[in-house]
Amino acid sequence: MSKETSTKWKALVDLPSNVWRSIFRNPLPSSDRGRAATSFTNFFLHIQPVRVSRQALRPSYTMGLGLISFFLFAILTVTGVLLMFYYVPSTGQAYDRMLDLRSSVAFGIILRNMHRWAAHAMVATVFLHMCRVFLTGSYKPPREFNWVLGVALFLLTLLSSFTGYLLPWDQLAFWAITVGTSIAGYAPFIGKELKFILLGDANVGQEALLRFYVLHVVVLPAVLTIFVAVHFWRIRKDGGLAKPEPEPAKLTPAVEVTVTEAVPALVPVAAAAAAAPARKFTIQGLVRGPLIKVGKLEEDTVFSWPNLLIAELVVLLVTIAGVMAVSLFFNAPLEQPVNVMHPPNPAKAPWYFLGLQEQVSYSAFWGGIGIPGIELLLLLLVPYIDRGKQGVGRWFARERILANSVFLLFVFVNIVLIAIGTFFRGANWQFVSPF
Ligand code: HEM
């Protein structure tokens, strides 16, 4: 065999391993350095820190709510794109397409169910995640702006779900959006214009369907994606999840090392190691500024690979399994096609706006705009008003009893209002007993 032929033959034999190695540059790591290198060189993993605190991994601390919200958003994106292959945003066709999804499109019904239930679940998990962040005092410096971003994410989640509600073009959708957009109409000075901008017309019709569709499939998901990316980036830059100040005994003394070389800076870390061989180093320090504080490192951390990765995969699987299980047993509602002459009595907004609708029944302006506006402003200002550093990173810390009590009262009142609107209101918004 000539030399040339043997080289070609070898290239053919090595093809699978060469392809594999071109994608996965490192073998499965068996050393700490390998674990760090895996985190650095993998596209998906480099977004995460090399080490993560044990507390951040504890299910009882975060309950995985931020991650679940993110995975629900991912499920919504995938199922939403698949639904777009069938859906037509036209008042003449939308409802029929829903019927087709039910009867003649392969897996159409499960696709629609997954999309609907994941959307409801995301509203709930984002809200619960906000509660967990508040009740652990995790909005305090330096995380104030991430809290503000979070409030924006909560509003974007509500709006995404609300705009999707109209698309099936059934009675439920039509009248829920009629009620929801009329609440927007109560805004002082700009109410009428705001309602017109949303609907593109005086009433809910073809223009509104098209506007809601574009908002739902392009504008809001794009803005949400950007905001989620910045949210995650801020978590990294803020030094991971908030945790209680470590006890001095758990810290090794600090030695400051100036990094002069660019990333990948395992080199200066190694140089620092030589200067203080008995100490631990954090590569995370490299992305936080020109100085690494060598040694000022809490002992209570583990490598992200594989600890964080496994936790994330478990949460992903549980989220997908949960949404699929619910979608197998419960069908997304589809009522009669739109009949503008026959409003249901009462016409109710989607459940997450029923607290608002209940408030509106007492006072259109204060219930629909005034009180929610003040609540929103206070939520945004929380981290700038509550500046004390006590009780960060712990559930229901004693030091935060006042802040937590006020927040829990706010949550309780809103849940009660939603429950009244959902279960205790009948024809003409009269009080009825559900029992
Ligand atoms: C689409 C919605 C959202 C997604 C996908 C999301 C995702 C996440 C994730 C994955 C984390 C880290 C792990 C965890 O805490 O579970 C996190 C942390 C955080 N989130 Fe969100 N989040 C969302 C909405 C919100 C909201 C509504 C708020 C508050 C108003 C918020 C404020 C924060 C803050 C301050 C942190 C850092 C917490 C800490 O340091 O312990 N996020 N978020």
Tab-separated table of C-alpha atoms and ligand atoms in Angstrom:
chain	number	residue	atom	x	y	z
A	1	MET	CA	0.000	0.000	0.000
A	2	SER	CA	1.419	3.412	-0.948
A	3	LYS	CA	1.973	6.044	1.750
A	4	GLU	CA	-0.765	8.231	0.267
A	5	THR	CA	-3.316	5.396	0.308
A	6	SER	CA	-2.478	4.484	3.872
A	7	THR	CA	-2.929	8.140	5.004
A	8	LYS	CA	-6.347	8.255	3.331
A	9	TRP	CA	-7.285	4.925	4.898
A	10	LYS	CA	-6.233	6.168	8.348
A	11	ALA	CA	-8.302	9.349	7.914
A	12	LEU	CA	-11.303	7.150	7.113
A	13	VAL	CA	-10.767	4.920	10.152
A	14	ASP	CA	-10.270	7.957	12.398
A	15	LEU	CA	-13.309	9.758	10.983
A	16	PRO	CA	-15.760	8.978	13.837
A	17	SER	CA	-13.327	9.912	16.591
A	18	ASN	CA	-12.194	13.038	14.709
A	19	VAL	CA	-15.803	14.170	14.287
A	20	TRP	CA	-16.490	13.449	17.955
A	21	ARG	CA	-13.397	15.347	19.125
A	22	SER	CA	-14.193	18.322	16.875
A	23	ILE	CA	-17.452	18.730	18.799
A	24	PHE	CA	-16.396	17.664	22.305
A	25	ARG	CA	-12.901	18.988	22.827
A	26	ASN	CA	-12.298	17.430	26.237
A	27	PRO	CA	-12.750	13.859	27.384
A	28	LEU	CA	-15.078	13.349	30.355
A	29	PRO	CA	-13.215	15.196	33.105
A	30	SER	CA	-11.744	13.250	35.968
A	31	SER	CA	-9.761	16.045	37.630
A	32	ASP	CA	-10.721	19.457	39.031
A	33	ARG	CA	-8.776	21.152	36.285
A	34	GLY	CA	-10.674	19.063	33.723
A	35	ARG	CA	-14.002	20.040	35.269
A	36	ALA	CA	-13.046	23.718	35.078
A	37	ALA	CA	-11.839	23.315	31.472
A	38	THR	CA	-15.105	21.602	30.494
A	39	SER	CA	-17.087	24.529	31.874
A	40	PHE	CA	-14.888	27.005	30.008
A	41	THR	CA	-14.813	25.329	26.617
A	42	ASN	CA	-18.406	24.154	26.230
A	43	PHE	CA	-20.714	26.737	24.651
A	44	PHE	CA	-23.671	25.902	26.885
A	45	LEU	CA	-21.654	25.473	30.062
A	46	HIS	CA	-19.454	28.556	29.764
A	47	ILE	CA	-22.518	30.658	30.579
A	48	GLN	CA	-22.353	29.147	34.048
A	49	PRO	CA	-19.751	29.659	36.747
A	50	VAL	CA	-17.058	27.041	37.182
A	51	ARG	CA	-18.040	26.596	40.814
A	52	VAL	CA	-21.385	27.075	42.421
A	53	SER	CA	-22.388	27.346	46.069
A	54	ARG	CA	-24.024	24.312	47.649
A	55	GLN	CA	-26.853	26.527	48.825
A	56	ALA	CA	-27.751	27.483	45.216
A	57	LEU	CA	-28.106	23.775	44.411
A	58	ARG	CA	-30.352	23.014	47.373
A	59	PRO	CA	-33.884	22.343	46.040
A	60	SER	CA	-35.376	23.729	49.258
A	61	TYR	CA	-33.664	27.081	48.613
A	62	THR	CA	-34.659	28.042	45.027
A	63	MET	CA	-37.212	25.253	44.455
A	64	GLY	CA	-35.875	25.440	40.915
A	65	LEU	CA	-38.555	28.024	40.138
A	66	GLY	CA	-36.404	30.296	37.955
A	67	LEU	CA	-35.192	27.311	35.943
A	68	ILE	CA	-38.685	25.853	35.643
A	69	SER	CA	-39.892	29.242	34.334
A	70	PHE	CA	-37.089	29.217	31.787
A	71	PHE	CA	-37.774	25.647	30.644
A	72	LEU	CA	-41.489	26.403	30.363
A	73	PHE	CA	-40.561	29.323	28.128
A	74	ALA	CA	-38.453	26.933	26.029
A	75	ILE	CA	-41.347	24.422	25.789
A	76	LEU	CA	-43.657	27.295	24.774
A	77	THR	CA	-41.230	28.365	22.072
A	78	VAL	CA	-40.922	24.872	20.580
A	79	THR	CA	-44.650	24.011	20.723
A	80	GLY	CA	-45.537	27.556	19.606
A	81	VAL	CA	-43.371	27.320	16.475
A	82	LEU	CA	-44.948	23.937	15.639
A	83	LEU	CA	-48.439	25.390	16.127
A	84	MET	CA	-47.552	28.228	13.745
A	85	PHE	CA	-47.383	25.691	10.901
A	86	TYR	CA	-51.150	25.232	11.234
A	87	TYR	CA	-52.561	28.403	12.666
A	88	VAL	CA	-53.950	31.234	10.501
A	89	PRO	CA	-54.628	34.572	12.245
A	90	SER	CA	-57.889	35.203	10.443
A	91	THR	CA	-61.307	35.483	12.034
A	92	GLY	CA	-62.645	33.244	9.246
A	93	GLN	CA	-60.131	30.426	9.766
A	94	ALA	CA	-58.638	30.520	13.266
A	95	TYR	CA	-61.375	28.518	14.990
A	96	ASP	CA	-61.486	25.877	12.222
A	97	ARG	CA	-57.741	25.446	12.571
A	98	MET	CA	-58.262	24.738	16.267
A	99	LEU	CA	-60.778	22.032	15.350
A	100	ASP	CA	-58.281	20.591	12.839
A	101	LEU	CA	-55.608	20.462	15.509
A	102	ARG	CA	-58.017	18.450	17.627
A	103	SER	CA	-59.078	15.983	15.005
A	104	SER	CA	-56.897	15.747	11.920
A	105	VAL	CA	-53.356	16.963	12.723
A	106	ALA	CA	-51.035	14.252	14.056
A	107	PHE	CA	-50.266	15.058	17.726
A	108	GLY	CA	-52.113	18.359	17.212
A	109	ILE	CA	-54.151	18.042	20.359
A	110	ILE	CA	-51.181	17.254	22.605
A	111	LEU	CA	-49.252	20.120	21.025
A	112	ARG	CA	-52.029	22.592	21.765
A	113	ASN	CA	-52.541	21.191	25.275
A	114	MET	CA	-48.826	21.468	26.065
A	115	HIS	CA	-48.722	25.035	24.797
A	116	ARG	CA	-51.774	26.086	26.798
A	117	TRP	CA	-50.869	24.404	30.090
A	118	ALA	CA	-47.207	25.498	29.903
A	119	ALA	CA	-48.400	29.098	29.434
A	120	HIS	CA	-50.613	28.960	32.535
A	121	ALA	CA	-47.848	27.223	34.479
A	122	MET	CA	-45.297	29.855	33.470
A	123	VAL	CA	-47.462	32.682	34.840
A	124	ALA	CA	-47.663	30.771	38.132
A	125	THR	CA	-43.981	29.769	38.367
A	126	VAL	CA	-42.679	33.244	37.471
A	127	PHE	CA	-44.898	34.676	40.217
A	128	LEU	CA	-43.729	32.036	42.713
A	129	HIS	CA	-40.100	32.663	41.711
A	130	MET	CA	-40.631	36.360	42.448
A	131	CYS	CA	-42.014	35.381	45.876
A	132	ARG	CA	-38.989	33.168	46.579
A	133	VAL	CA	-36.585	35.960	45.597
A	134	PHE	CA	-38.408	38.387	47.876
A	135	LEU	CA	-38.786	36.057	50.843
A	136	THR	CA	-35.062	35.220	50.770
A	137	GLY	CA	-34.152	38.929	50.534
A	138	SER	CA	-32.317	38.238	47.262
A	139	TYR	CA	-33.214	41.572	45.646
A	140	LYS	CA	-30.761	43.489	47.827
A	141	PRO	CA	-27.537	45.078	46.513
A	142	PRO	CA	-25.984	44.244	44.097
A	143	ARG	CA	-29.099	42.537	42.709
A	144	GLU	CA	-31.475	45.533	42.622
A	145	PHE	CA	-31.445	45.883	38.859
A	146	ASN	CA	-31.984	42.167	38.319
A	147	TRP	CA	-35.099	42.443	40.462
A	148	VAL	CA	-36.301	45.330	38.244
A	149	LEU	CA	-35.585	43.197	35.167
A	150	GLY	CA	-37.535	40.413	36.870
A	151	VAL	CA	-40.580	42.644	37.355
A	152	ALA	CA	-40.407	43.452	33.620
A	153	LEU	CA	-40.173	39.708	32.897
A	154	PHE	CA	-43.281	39.103	35.003
A	155	LEU	CA	-45.232	41.723	33.030
A	156	LEU	CA	-43.952	40.325	29.725
A	157	THR	CA	-45.035	36.835	30.803
A	158	LEU	CA	-48.544	38.093	31.622
A	159	LEU	CA	-48.766	39.947	28.312
A	160	SER	CA	-47.537	36.935	26.329
A	161	SER	CA	-50.160	34.722	27.910
A	162	PHE	CA	-52.874	37.345	27.482
A	163	THR	CA	-52.155	37.924	23.762
A	164	GLY	CA	-52.208	34.158	23.151
A	165	TYR	CA	-55.625	33.879	24.781
A	166	LEU	CA	-57.375	35.516	21.802
A	167	LEU	CA	-55.909	33.288	19.106
A	168	PRO	CA	-58.343	30.297	19.250
A	169	TRP	CA	-61.112	32.789	18.416
A	170	ASP	CA	-63.743	31.058	20.522
A	171	GLN	CA	-66.251	32.602	22.914
A	172	LEU	CA	-63.884	32.280	25.889
A	173	ALA	CA	-61.089	34.066	24.017
A	174	PHE	CA	-63.211	36.797	22.518
A	175	TRP	CA	-64.968	37.859	25.702
A	176	ALA	CA	-61.912	37.489	27.941
A	177	ILE	CA	-60.000	39.866	25.666
A	178	THR	CA	-62.988	42.209	25.420
A	179	VAL	CA	-62.994	42.471	29.225
A	180	GLY	CA	-59.182	42.653	29.499
A	181	THR	CA	-58.777	45.429	26.937
A	182	SER	CA	-61.667	47.428	28.390
A	183	ILE	CA	-59.711	47.487	31.689
A	184	ALA	CA	-56.841	49.122	29.738
A	185	GLY	CA	-59.394	51.654	28.486
A	186	TYR	CA	-59.839	52.997	32.053
A	187	ALA	CA	-56.341	54.493	32.089
A	188	PRO	CA	-56.559	58.269	32.549
A	189	PHE	CA	-55.831	60.482	29.509
A	190	ILE	CA	-54.466	57.682	27.306
A	191	GLY	CA	-57.029	54.917	28.003
A	192	LYS	CA	-58.989	55.237	24.770
A	193	GLU	CA	-55.867	55.516	22.645
A	194	LEU	CA	-54.232	52.585	24.434
A	195	LYS	CA	-57.273	50.412	23.801
A	196	PHE	CA	-57.341	51.476	20.159
A	197	ILE	CA	-53.635	50.738	19.716
A	198	LEU	CA	-54.171	47.248	21.184
A	199	LEU	CA	-57.276	46.444	19.137
A	200	GLY	CA	-56.564	48.402	15.951
A	201	ASP	CA	-60.292	49.137	15.926
A	202	ALA	CA	-63.081	50.145	18.308
A	203	ASN	CA	-63.907	46.488	19.087
A	204	VAL	CA	-62.207	43.094	19.136
A	205	GLY	CA	-62.122	41.888	15.505
A	206	GLN	CA	-59.766	40.969	12.658
A	207	GLU	CA	-57.368	43.863	13.371
A	208	ALA	CA	-57.094	42.864	17.033
A	209	LEU	CA	-56.509	39.206	16.101
A	210	LEU	CA	-53.653	40.180	13.792
A	211	ARG	CA	-52.098	42.547	16.336
A	212	PHE	CA	-52.311	40.025	19.148
A	213	TYR	CA	-50.829	37.377	16.846
A	214	VAL	CA	-47.812	39.490	15.885
A	215	LEU	CA	-47.267	40.536	19.495
A	216	HIS	CA	-47.636	36.936	20.651
A	217	VAL	CA	-45.378	35.171	18.141
A	218	VAL	CA	-42.709	37.792	17.420
A	219	VAL	CA	-42.535	40.916	19.551
A	220	LEU	CA	-43.065	39.575	23.085
A	221	PRO	CA	-40.998	36.363	22.695
A	222	ALA	CA	-38.128	38.395	21.216
A	223	VAL	CA	-38.207	40.941	24.062
A	224	LEU	CA	-38.583	38.137	26.632
A	225	THR	CA	-35.581	36.299	25.188
A	226	ILE	CA	-33.395	39.408	25.401
A	227	PHE	CA	-34.543	40.176	28.944
A	228	VAL	CA	-34.002	36.567	30.100
A	229	ALA	CA	-30.488	36.640	28.603
A	230	VAL	CA	-29.665	39.864	30.485
A	231	HIS	CA	-31.276	38.397	33.647
A	232	PHE	CA	-28.961	35.366	33.498
A	233	TRP	CA	-25.940	37.493	32.658
A	234	ARG	CA	-26.656	39.676	35.697
A	235	ILE	CA	-26.883	36.610	37.953
A	236	ARG	CA	-23.297	35.749	36.895
A	237	LYS	CA	-22.038	39.309	37.256
A	238	ASP	CA	-23.696	39.670	40.661
A	239	GLY	CA	-21.647	36.688	41.870
A	240	GLY	CA	-24.235	33.896	41.568
A	241	LEU	CA	-27.255	33.526	43.792
A	242	ALA	CA	-27.481	35.577	46.973
A	243	LYS	CA	-26.253	33.783	50.055
A	244	PRO	CA	-25.813	34.692	53.688
A	245	GLU	CA	-22.551	36.374	54.644
A	246	PRO	CA	-20.150	33.461	55.307
A	247	GLU	CA	-18.898	33.004	58.832
A	248	PRO	CA	-15.280	34.246	59.080
A	249	ALA	CA	-14.179	30.736	60.118
A	250	LYS	CA	-15.206	29.409	56.693
A	251	LEU	CA	-12.966	31.799	54.791
A	252	THR	CA	-9.312	31.436	54.081
A	253	PRO	CA	-7.367	34.741	54.293
A	254	ALA	CA	-7.399	36.916	51.180
A	255	VAL	CA	-4.430	37.474	48.915
A	256	GLU	CA	-4.970	39.811	45.978
A	257	VAL	CA	-3.414	38.889	42.663
A	258	THR	CA	-3.397	41.195	39.643
A	259	VAL	CA	-4.363	39.484	36.414
A	260	THR	CA	-2.325	40.792	33.562
A	261	GLU	CA	-3.166	38.210	30.915
A	262	ALA	CA	-6.383	37.851	29.010
A	263	VAL	CA	-8.800	34.938	29.417
A	264	PRO	CA	-8.335	31.963	29.172
A	265	ALA	CA	-6.472	32.862	32.295
A	266	LEU	CA	-5.798	29.508	33.854
A	267	VAL	CA	-2.213	30.741	33.599
A	268	PRO	CA	-2.421	33.609	36.114
A	269	VAL	CA	-4.491	31.365	38.345
A	270	ALA	CA	-1.707	28.823	38.198
A	271	ALA	CA	0.801	31.597	38.948
A	272	ALA	CA	-1.293	32.643	41.894
A	273	ALA	CA	-1.400	29.029	43.028
A	274	ALA	CA	2.360	28.969	43.068
A	275	ALA	CA	2.390	32.107	45.235
A	276	ALA	CA	-0.062	30.651	47.744
A	277	PRO	CA	-0.097	26.905	47.111
A	278	ALA	CA	-2.231	25.940	50.094
A	279	ARG	CA	-5.150	28.109	49.062
A	280	LYS	CA	-8.147	27.764	46.802
A	281	PHE	CA	-8.742	29.926	43.751
A	282	THR	CA	-11.817	31.044	41.975
A	283	ILE	CA	-11.720	31.261	38.202
A	284	GLN	CA	-15.033	33.063	38.477
A	285	GLY	CA	-12.958	35.986	39.742
A	286	LEU	CA	-11.561	36.460	36.259
A	287	VAL	CA	-14.854	37.541	34.772
A	288	ARG	CA	-15.532	39.967	37.586
A	289	GLY	CA	-12.694	42.406	37.114
A	290	PRO	CA	-8.947	42.845	36.889
A	291	LEU	CA	-8.327	41.551	40.399
A	292	ILE	CA	-8.800	38.026	41.686
A	293	LYS	CA	-9.251	37.798	45.412
A	294	VAL	CA	-7.337	34.621	45.907
A	295	GLY	CA	-8.286	32.798	49.036
A	296	LYS	CA	-11.315	34.938	49.914
A	297	LEU	CA	-13.426	32.039	48.883
A	298	GLU	CA	-16.170	30.271	50.703
A	299	GLU	CA	-15.375	26.609	51.229
A	300	ASP	CA	-18.953	25.634	50.626
A	301	THR	CA	-18.833	25.430	46.819
A	302	VAL	CA	-18.772	22.562	44.330
A	303	PHE	CA	-17.859	22.272	40.653
A	304	SER	CA	-20.697	23.149	38.266
A	305	TRP	CA	-19.693	20.167	36.173
A	306	PRO	CA	-21.417	17.837	36.890
A	307	ASN	CA	-23.329	19.080	39.965
A	308	LEU	CA	-25.191	22.052	38.470
A	309	LEU	CA	-25.570	20.309	35.110
A	310	ILE	CA	-27.257	17.283	36.671
A	311	ALA	CA	-29.588	19.503	38.729
A	312	GLU	CA	-30.553	21.432	35.586
A	313	LEU	CA	-31.199	18.272	33.590
A	314	VAL	CA	-33.377	16.862	36.372
A	315	VAL	CA	-35.429	20.088	36.496
A	316	LEU	CA	-35.737	20.021	32.680
A	317	LEU	CA	-36.966	16.419	32.662
A	318	VAL	CA	-39.411	16.997	35.509
A	319	THR	CA	-40.789	20.106	33.769
A	320	ILE	CA	-41.266	18.332	30.424
A	321	ALA	CA	-42.771	15.261	32.112
A	322	GLY	CA	-45.140	17.420	34.189
A	323	VAL	CA	-46.410	19.411	31.205
A	324	MET	CA	-46.809	16.230	29.113
A	325	ALA	CA	-48.642	14.392	31.883
A	326	VAL	CA	-51.147	17.217	32.378
A	327	SER	CA	-51.562	17.532	28.594
A	328	LEU	CA	-52.332	13.829	28.236
A	329	PHE	CA	-55.172	13.972	30.743
A	330	PHE	CA	-56.634	17.462	30.321
A	331	ASN	CA	-57.604	19.126	27.067
A	332	ALA	CA	-57.155	22.859	26.576
A	333	PRO	CA	-60.598	24.460	26.556
A	334	LEU	CA	-62.262	25.318	23.260
A	335	GLU	CA	-65.740	26.789	23.477
A	336	GLN	CA	-68.223	27.699	20.775
A	337	PRO	CA	-66.969	29.907	17.925
A	338	VAL	CA	-67.176	33.664	18.511
A	339	ASN	CA	-70.677	35.075	18.653
A	340	VAL	CA	-70.538	38.815	19.193
A	341	MET	CA	-74.288	38.916	19.892
A	342	HIS	CA	-74.103	36.452	22.797
A	343	PRO	CA	-71.721	37.494	25.544
A	344	PRO	CA	-71.441	34.932	28.322
A	345	ASN	CA	-72.714	36.240	31.632
A	346	PRO	CA	-70.427	36.956	33.380
A	347	ALA	CA	-67.669	37.511	30.785
A	348	LYS	CA	-64.458	36.841	32.690
A	349	ALA	CA	-60.847	37.833	31.971
A	350	PRO	CA	-58.119	35.130	32.125
A	351	TRP	CA	-57.647	33.901	35.720
A	352	TYR	CA	-54.508	35.953	36.399
A	353	PHE	CA	-56.467	39.140	35.606
A	354	LEU	CA	-59.541	38.167	37.640
A	355	GLY	CA	-58.169	39.982	40.708
A	356	LEU	CA	-58.027	43.118	38.556
A	357	GLN	CA	-61.539	42.496	37.246
A	358	GLU	CA	-62.782	42.063	40.809
A	359	GLN	CA	-61.163	45.385	41.802
A	360	VAL	CA	-62.650	47.060	38.705
A	361	SER	CA	-66.123	46.003	39.860
A	362	TYR	CA	-65.661	48.399	42.833
A	363	SER	CA	-63.975	51.255	40.996
A	364	ALA	CA	-63.037	51.262	37.313
A	365	PHE	CA	-60.172	53.711	37.676
A	366	TRP	CA	-58.773	52.729	41.075
A	367	GLY	CA	-59.311	48.995	40.576
A	368	GLY	CA	-58.012	48.804	37.000
A	369	ILE	CA	-55.300	51.435	36.942
A	370	GLY	CA	-54.697	53.318	40.218
A	371	ILE	CA	-54.047	50.462	42.654
A	372	PRO	CA	-52.237	48.148	40.175
A	373	GLY	CA	-50.098	51.139	39.098
A	374	ILE	CA	-49.106	51.897	42.697
A	375	GLU	CA	-48.431	48.186	43.377
A	376	LEU	CA	-46.215	47.981	40.310
A	377	LEU	CA	-44.300	51.108	41.273
A	378	LEU	CA	-43.740	49.791	44.800
A	379	LEU	CA	-42.564	46.435	43.440
A	380	LEU	CA	-40.054	48.213	41.202
A	381	LEU	CA	-38.828	50.383	44.064
A	382	VAL	CA	-38.573	47.605	46.684
A	383	PRO	CA	-34.788	47.110	46.412
A	384	TYR	CA	-34.168	50.857	46.497
A	385	ILE	CA	-36.371	51.374	49.567
A	386	ASP	CA	-35.314	48.325	51.602
A	387	ARG	CA	-31.540	48.791	51.803
A	388	GLY	CA	-30.705	46.856	54.988
A	389	LYS	CA	-28.229	44.027	54.409
A	390	GLN	CA	-29.678	41.753	57.064
A	391	GLY	CA	-31.237	38.384	56.329
A	392	VAL	CA	-30.075	37.983	52.721
A	393	GLY	CA	-30.101	34.428	51.334
A	394	ARG	CA	-32.315	32.909	54.031
A	395	TRP	CA	-36.008	32.080	53.915
A	396	PHE	CA	-38.156	34.133	56.315
A	397	ALA	CA	-35.152	35.643	58.113
A	398	ARG	CA	-36.130	37.146	61.488
A	399	GLU	CA	-34.438	40.415	60.557
A	400	ARG	CA	-36.809	40.792	57.591
A	401	ILE	CA	-40.028	40.102	59.395
A	402	LEU	CA	-41.588	43.481	58.512
A	403	ALA	CA	-40.700	43.399	54.784
A	404	ASN	CA	-41.779	39.762	54.455
A	405	SER	CA	-45.070	40.381	56.281
A	406	VAL	CA	-45.964	43.340	54.028
A	407	PHE	CA	-45.105	41.288	50.929
A	408	LEU	CA	-47.085	38.255	52.111
A	409	LEU	CA	-50.071	40.524	52.783
A	410	PHE	CA	-49.823	41.845	49.206
A	411	VAL	CA	-49.665	38.259	47.857
A	412	PHE	CA	-52.547	37.129	50.076
A	413	VAL	CA	-54.846	40.012	49.060
A	414	ASN	CA	-54.191	39.366	45.360
A	415	ILE	CA	-54.792	35.621	45.694
A	416	VAL	CA	-58.061	36.250	47.589
A	417	LEU	CA	-59.214	38.702	44.884
A	418	ILE	CA	-58.416	36.166	42.149
A	419	ALA	CA	-60.251	33.435	44.081
A	420	ILE	CA	-63.328	35.667	44.526
A	421	GLY	CA	-63.327	36.579	40.813
A	422	THR	CA	-62.895	32.929	39.807
A	423	PHE	CA	-65.256	31.080	42.141
A	424	PHE	CA	-67.617	33.556	43.778
A	425	ARG	CA	-68.843	35.705	40.889
A	426	GLY	CA	-71.839	34.768	38.750
A	427	ALA	CA	-74.259	36.479	36.349
A	428	ASN	CA	-73.966	40.306	36.377
A	429	TRP	CA	-70.906	39.884	38.641
A	430	GLN	CA	-73.226	39.047	41.537
A	431	PHE	CA	-71.814	37.189	44.516
A	432	VAL	CA	-72.585	33.451	44.231
A	433	SER	CA	-71.615	30.489	46.342
A	434	PRO	CA	-69.557	27.880	44.482
A	435	PHE	CA	-70.757	25.180	46.879
B	1	HEM	C1	-39.292	34.722	32.554
B	1	HEM	C2	-39.165	34.893	33.842
B	1	HEM	C3	-37.954	34.544	34.670
B	1	HEM	C4	-36.972	33.607	34.459
B	1	HEM	C5	-36.863	32.619	33.296
B	1	HEM	C6	-36.047	33.698	35.568
B	1	HEM	C7	-34.957	32.874	35.749
B	1	HEM	C8	-34.131	32.908	36.857
B	1	HEM	C9	-33.179	31.887	37.232
B	1	HEM	C10	-32.919	30.584	36.452
B	1	HEM	C11	-32.566	32.295	38.358
B	1	HEM	C12	-31.489	31.533	39.157
B	1	HEM	C13	-32.104	30.321	39.869
B	1	HEM	C14	-33.347	30.553	40.696
B	1	HEM	O1	-33.408	31.525	41.465
B	1	HEM	O2	-34.282	29.744	40.570
B	1	HEM	C15	-33.086	33.590	38.702
B	1	HEM	C16	-32.654	34.385	39.744
B	1	HEM	C17	-33.183	35.635	40.045
B	1	HEM	N1	-34.346	36.158	39.571
B	1	HEM	FE1	-35.392	35.434	38.003
B	1	HEM	N2	-36.457	34.714	36.397
B	1	HEM	C18	-37.621	35.244	35.907
B	1	HEM	C19	-38.392	36.223	36.502
B	1	HEM	C20	-38.032	36.924	37.640
B	1	HEM	C21	-38.894	37.817	38.378
B	1	HEM	C22	-40.360	38.060	38.067
B	1	HEM	C23	-38.124	38.368	39.370
B	1	HEM	C24	-38.502	39.387	40.419
B	1	HEM	C25	-39.352	40.351	40.258
B	1	HEM	C26	-36.797	37.798	39.275
B	1	HEM	C27	-35.702	38.152	40.042
B	1	HEM	C28	-34.572	37.381	40.167
B	1	HEM	C29	-33.445	37.689	41.029
B	1	HEM	C30	-33.254	38.973	41.865
B	1	HEM	C31	-32.578	36.605	40.946
B	1	HEM	C32	-31.268	36.401	41.728
B	1	HEM	C33	-31.716	35.680	42.975
B	1	HEM	C34	-30.599	35.333	43.921
B	1	HEM	O3	-29.522	35.894	43.822
B	1	HEM	O4	-30.863	34.455	44.782
B	1	HEM	N3	-36.782	36.897	38.235
B	1	HEM	N4	-34.058	33.932	37.793
